[in-house]
């Protein structure tokens, strides 16, 4: 597939991570409030974990399994978070995940990044469905999904076991034709 692309929005540049981002990832993703409501971010976030994670991105992209973007601010290139998709080629769908560093919350950054990744999912990758899940104890993430036009489909009861507790997870999705593109059945 080549290189992970760079996507540009009004305020953000979504670009591939490099190993130089590792210290910022460790600092931002190392906050408990990021690990608490995400499925896979470790806590404590130890030395070397960011480098290890970043090192998986290109191979996952080459295998058409996942695409991960660093979310950076346009004026100065500061890293503020991450957004990514896992691709299920068989079913032509993408599952999204994201986090934004705490100092940057509630400024619309995640919504702006998610809209752009949806465009990438439908226009560039030609997939049929984008979905995302959030723990019901994390309404801010549900708000992002709602704001980008995703529809609430239901709650998967106790579908996540995290930090010693079962959590309910709400699932949202948007389909290609809801996004305004014709469904592709034959490819
Ligand atoms: C979820 C998260 C990515 C949102 O990022 P963000 O850049 O702050 O998101 P946005 O600013 O685009 O939108 C957040 C929305 O949630 C709302 N919100 C914030 N806290 C809320 C709460 N406790 N209850 C309800 N809504 C809340 C905000 O007001 C905003 O909505 P609005 O624009 O209608 O006012 C960020 O909080 C985060 O990284 N959390 C920890 C990691 C995580 O949970 N990732 C998602 C896993 S599914």
Short mmCIF file of C-alpha atoms and ligand atoms in Angstrom, two decimals:
data_model
loop_
_atom_site.label_atom_id
_atom_site.label_comp_id
_atom_site.label_asym_id
_atom_site.label_seq_id
_atom_site.Cartn_x
_atom_site.Cartn_y
_atom_site.Cartn_z
CA UNK A 1 0.00 0.00 0.00
CA UNK A 2 3.06 2.31 0.22
CA UNK A 3 3.32 4.98 2.91
CA UNK A 4 0.72 5.80 5.53
CA UNK A 5 -0.84 8.97 4.09
CA UNK A 6 -1.01 12.45 5.61
CA UNK A 7 -4.46 14.03 5.91
CA UNK A 8 -5.11 17.71 6.48
CA UNK A 9 -8.09 19.44 8.10
CA UNK A 10 -8.72 23.07 9.07
CA UNK A 11 -6.72 22.86 12.30
CA UNK A 12 -4.97 19.49 12.18
CA UNK A 13 -2.46 17.40 10.31
CA UNK A 14 -2.97 13.64 10.62
CA UNK A 15 0.31 11.99 9.73
CA UNK A 16 2.21 8.75 10.31
CA UNK A 17 3.92 8.46 13.70
CA UNK A 18 7.70 8.44 13.80
CA UNK A 19 9.94 7.21 16.61
CA UNK A 20 10.60 10.87 17.49
CA UNK A 21 6.99 11.04 18.73
CA UNK A 22 7.60 8.39 21.38
CA UNK A 23 8.31 10.74 24.33
CA UNK A 24 5.14 12.76 23.64
CA UNK A 25 3.08 9.57 23.28
CA UNK A 26 4.44 8.29 26.59
CA UNK A 27 3.59 11.56 28.33
CA UNK A 28 0.07 11.98 26.90
CA UNK A 29 -1.07 8.37 26.71
CA UNK A 30 0.57 7.74 30.07
CA UNK A 31 -2.18 9.64 31.90
CA UNK A 32 -4.57 7.34 33.73
CA UNK A 33 -7.58 9.09 32.16
CA UNK A 34 -6.45 7.87 28.72
CA UNK A 35 -5.84 4.27 29.76
CA UNK A 36 -9.04 4.14 31.81
CA UNK A 37 -11.50 4.33 28.91
CA UNK A 38 -9.49 2.80 26.06
CA UNK A 39 -9.34 -0.88 25.22
CA UNK A 40 -5.60 -1.45 24.91
CA UNK A 41 -3.49 1.40 26.28
CA UNK A 42 -1.31 0.06 29.11
CA UNK A 43 -0.94 1.74 32.49
CA UNK A 44 1.62 2.50 33.75
CA UNK A 45 2.96 3.40 30.32
CA UNK A 46 6.53 2.25 30.53
CA UNK A 47 9.73 3.21 28.74
CA UNK A 48 9.94 1.65 25.29
CA UNK A 49 6.20 0.96 24.93
CA UNK A 50 5.61 3.93 22.65
CA UNK A 51 8.51 2.94 20.39
CA UNK A 52 7.21 -0.65 20.25
CA UNK A 53 3.70 0.53 19.35
CA UNK A 54 4.89 2.98 16.69
CA UNK A 55 7.08 0.25 15.16
CA UNK A 56 3.99 -1.85 14.36
CA UNK A 57 2.24 0.80 12.24
CA UNK A 58 3.90 0.46 8.86
CA UNK A 59 3.64 -3.33 8.75
CA UNK A 60 -0.05 -3.23 9.73
CA UNK A 61 -0.60 -0.66 6.98
CA UNK A 62 1.30 -2.79 4.44
CA UNK A 63 -0.89 -5.78 5.32
CA UNK A 64 -4.00 -3.57 4.93
CA UNK A 65 -4.95 -4.43 8.51
CA UNK A 66 -4.73 -1.06 10.23
CA UNK A 67 -3.96 2.59 9.65
CA UNK A 68 -2.76 4.77 12.54
CA UNK A 69 -2.35 8.54 12.44
CA UNK A 70 -0.68 10.99 14.79
CA UNK A 71 -3.00 13.94 15.40
CA UNK A 72 -0.94 17.14 15.31
CA UNK A 73 -1.81 20.82 15.50
CA UNK A 74 -1.30 22.71 12.26
CA UNK A 75 0.61 25.81 13.36
CA UNK A 76 3.42 24.17 15.32
CA UNK A 77 3.12 20.44 14.66
CA UNK A 78 2.52 19.60 18.33
CA UNK A 79 1.33 16.03 18.84
CA UNK A 80 -2.03 15.94 20.65
CA UNK A 81 -3.32 12.42 20.14
CA UNK A 82 -3.85 9.41 17.93
CA UNK A 83 -6.58 8.05 15.72
CA UNK A 84 -6.68 4.80 13.85
CA UNK A 85 -8.73 2.16 12.13
CA UNK A 86 -8.61 -1.60 12.02
CA UNK A 87 -9.73 -2.88 8.64
CA UNK A 88 -11.89 -5.95 8.18
CA UNK A 89 -11.49 -6.57 4.46
CA UNK A 90 -13.89 -9.49 4.31
CA UNK A 91 -16.75 -7.36 5.53
CA UNK A 92 -15.42 -4.08 4.07
CA UNK A 93 -15.58 -2.29 7.36
CA UNK A 94 -13.31 -0.23 9.57
CA UNK A 95 -13.34 -0.03 13.37
CA UNK A 96 -12.11 3.31 14.68
CA UNK A 97 -10.31 4.19 17.87
CA UNK A 98 -8.81 7.44 19.17
CA UNK A 99 -7.41 9.33 22.11
CA UNK A 100 -6.61 12.98 22.68
CA UNK A 101 -4.15 14.16 25.35
CA UNK A 102 -5.90 15.67 28.36
CA UNK A 103 -4.61 19.24 27.89
CA UNK A 104 -6.37 19.31 24.51
CA UNK A 105 -9.80 17.91 25.45
CA UNK A 106 -13.12 19.56 24.60
CA UNK A 107 -11.85 21.75 21.77
CA UNK A 108 -13.40 19.70 18.96
CA UNK A 109 -10.10 18.07 17.95
CA UNK A 110 -11.31 14.49 18.08
CA UNK A 111 -14.45 15.35 16.14
CA UNK A 112 -12.39 17.08 13.44
CA UNK A 113 -9.95 14.17 13.17
CA UNK A 114 -12.72 11.57 13.12
CA UNK A 115 -14.56 13.34 10.30
CA UNK A 116 -11.39 13.29 8.23
CA UNK A 117 -10.72 9.62 8.93
CA UNK A 118 -14.29 8.79 7.88
CA UNK A 119 -13.61 10.57 4.60
CA UNK A 120 -10.49 8.44 4.21
CA UNK A 121 -12.40 5.24 5.03
CA UNK A 122 -15.10 5.86 2.45
CA UNK A 123 -13.39 7.90 -0.28
CA UNK A 124 -9.83 6.56 -0.26
CA UNK A 125 -10.32 3.00 1.00
CA UNK A 126 -13.79 2.52 -0.50
CA UNK A 127 -15.10 0.64 2.55
CA UNK A 128 -18.80 0.20 3.30
CA UNK A 129 -19.07 0.71 7.06
CA UNK A 130 -17.21 2.50 9.82
CA UNK A 131 -17.91 1.56 13.41
CA UNK A 132 -16.68 2.50 16.85
CA UNK A 133 -17.36 1.46 20.42
CA UNK A 134 -17.09 3.35 23.66
CA UNK A 135 -17.53 2.36 27.26
CA UNK A 136 -20.81 3.76 28.47
CA UNK A 137 -18.91 5.41 31.33
CA UNK A 138 -17.19 7.55 28.66
CA UNK A 139 -19.94 9.77 27.22
CA UNK A 140 -17.48 12.25 25.62
CA UNK A 141 -16.51 9.58 23.10
CA UNK A 142 -20.16 8.84 22.33
CA UNK A 143 -20.67 12.55 21.78
CA UNK A 144 -17.86 12.53 19.18
CA UNK A 145 -19.48 9.58 17.37
CA UNK A 146 -22.84 11.35 17.35
CA UNK A 147 -21.33 14.63 16.12
CA UNK A 148 -19.68 12.97 13.10
CA UNK A 149 -22.98 11.44 12.00
CA UNK A 150 -22.58 7.92 13.34
CA UNK A 151 -25.71 6.14 14.56
CA UNK A 152 -26.09 4.45 17.92
CA UNK A 153 -26.79 0.76 17.30
CA UNK A 154 -27.00 -0.61 20.80
CA UNK A 155 -25.08 -1.47 23.93
CA UNK A 156 -22.95 -4.57 24.15
CA UNK A 157 -23.43 -5.48 27.79
CA UNK A 158 -20.29 -6.32 29.76
CA UNK A 159 -18.43 -6.79 26.49
CA UNK A 160 -15.18 -5.29 27.79
CA UNK A 161 -13.14 -6.58 30.73
CA UNK A 162 -10.80 -3.79 31.73
CA UNK A 163 -9.06 -2.87 34.96
CA UNK A 164 -10.73 -5.75 36.76
CA UNK A 165 -14.30 -4.83 35.81
CA UNK A 166 -16.78 -5.71 33.09
CA UNK A 167 -17.90 -2.63 31.16
CA UNK A 168 -20.86 -2.04 28.88
CA UNK A 169 -19.87 -0.67 25.47
CA UNK A 170 -22.08 1.34 23.12
CA UNK A 171 -21.57 0.71 19.41
CA UNK A 172 -22.05 3.34 16.70
CA UNK A 173 -21.69 3.12 12.93
CA UNK A 174 -22.08 4.98 9.68
CA UNK A 175 -22.61 3.34 6.29
CA UNK A 176 -21.21 4.36 2.95
CA UNK A 177 -24.58 5.42 1.56
CA UNK A 178 -25.40 7.41 4.70
CA UNK A 179 -22.10 9.19 4.15
CA UNK A 180 -23.38 10.16 0.70
CA UNK A 181 -21.58 7.63 -1.45
CA UNK A 182 -23.16 4.83 -3.41
CA UNK A 183 -22.69 1.35 -1.97
CA UNK A 184 -20.32 -0.87 -3.89
CA UNK A 185 -21.40 -4.52 -3.97
CA UNK A 186 -19.45 -5.98 -6.81
CA UNK A 187 -15.80 -5.20 -6.08
C1 LIG B 1 -13.01 10.86 24.04
C2 LIG B 1 -11.98 11.87 23.60
C3 LIG B 1 -11.14 11.28 22.48
C4 LIG B 1 -12.67 13.14 23.09
O1 LIG B 1 -11.71 14.03 22.55
P1 LIG B 1 -12.03 15.61 22.39
O2 LIG B 1 -11.04 16.17 21.44
O3 LIG B 1 -12.13 16.21 23.74
O4 LIG B 1 -13.47 15.54 21.69
P2 LIG B 1 -14.33 16.75 21.08
O5 LIG B 1 -13.88 18.04 21.72
O6 LIG B 1 -14.29 16.64 19.61
O7 LIG B 1 -15.79 16.37 21.57
C5 LIG B 1 -16.04 16.03 22.92
C6 LIG B 1 -17.52 16.22 23.21
O8 LIG B 1 -17.84 15.51 24.41
C7 LIG B 1 -18.45 16.39 25.31
N1 LIG B 1 -18.15 15.93 26.65
C8 LIG B 1 -17.00 16.05 27.33
N2 LIG B 1 -17.13 15.46 28.55
C9 LIG B 1 -18.38 14.97 28.60
C10 LIG B 1 -19.12 14.25 29.57
N3 LIG B 1 -18.58 13.92 30.74
N4 LIG B 1 -20.40 13.91 29.30
C11 LIG B 1 -20.95 14.22 28.10
N5 LIG B 1 -20.31 14.89 27.13
C12 LIG B 1 -19.03 15.26 27.38
C13 LIG B 1 -17.87 17.73 24.97
O9 LIG B 1 -18.66 18.78 25.49
C14 LIG B 1 -17.90 17.65 23.45
O10 LIG B 1 -19.20 17.79 22.92
P3 LIG B 1 -19.79 19.20 22.37
O11 LIG B 1 -18.88 19.62 21.26
O12 LIG B 1 -21.14 18.87 21.94
O13 LIG B 1 -19.73 20.16 23.51
C15 LIG B 1 -11.04 12.26 24.79
O14 LIG B 1 -11.84 12.65 25.88
C16 LIG B 1 -10.13 11.13 25.22
O15 LIG B 1 -9.07 10.94 24.64
N6 LIG B 1 -10.52 10.37 26.25
C17 LIG B 1 -9.67 9.31 26.79
C18 LIG B 1 -9.42 8.20 25.79
C19 LIG B 1 -10.71 7.67 25.21
O16 LIG B 1 -11.67 7.53 25.94
N7 LIG B 1 -10.72 7.39 23.91
C20 LIG B 1 -11.92 6.88 23.26
C21 LIG B 1 -12.14 5.45 23.53
S1 LIG B 1 -13.68 4.92 22.82
#
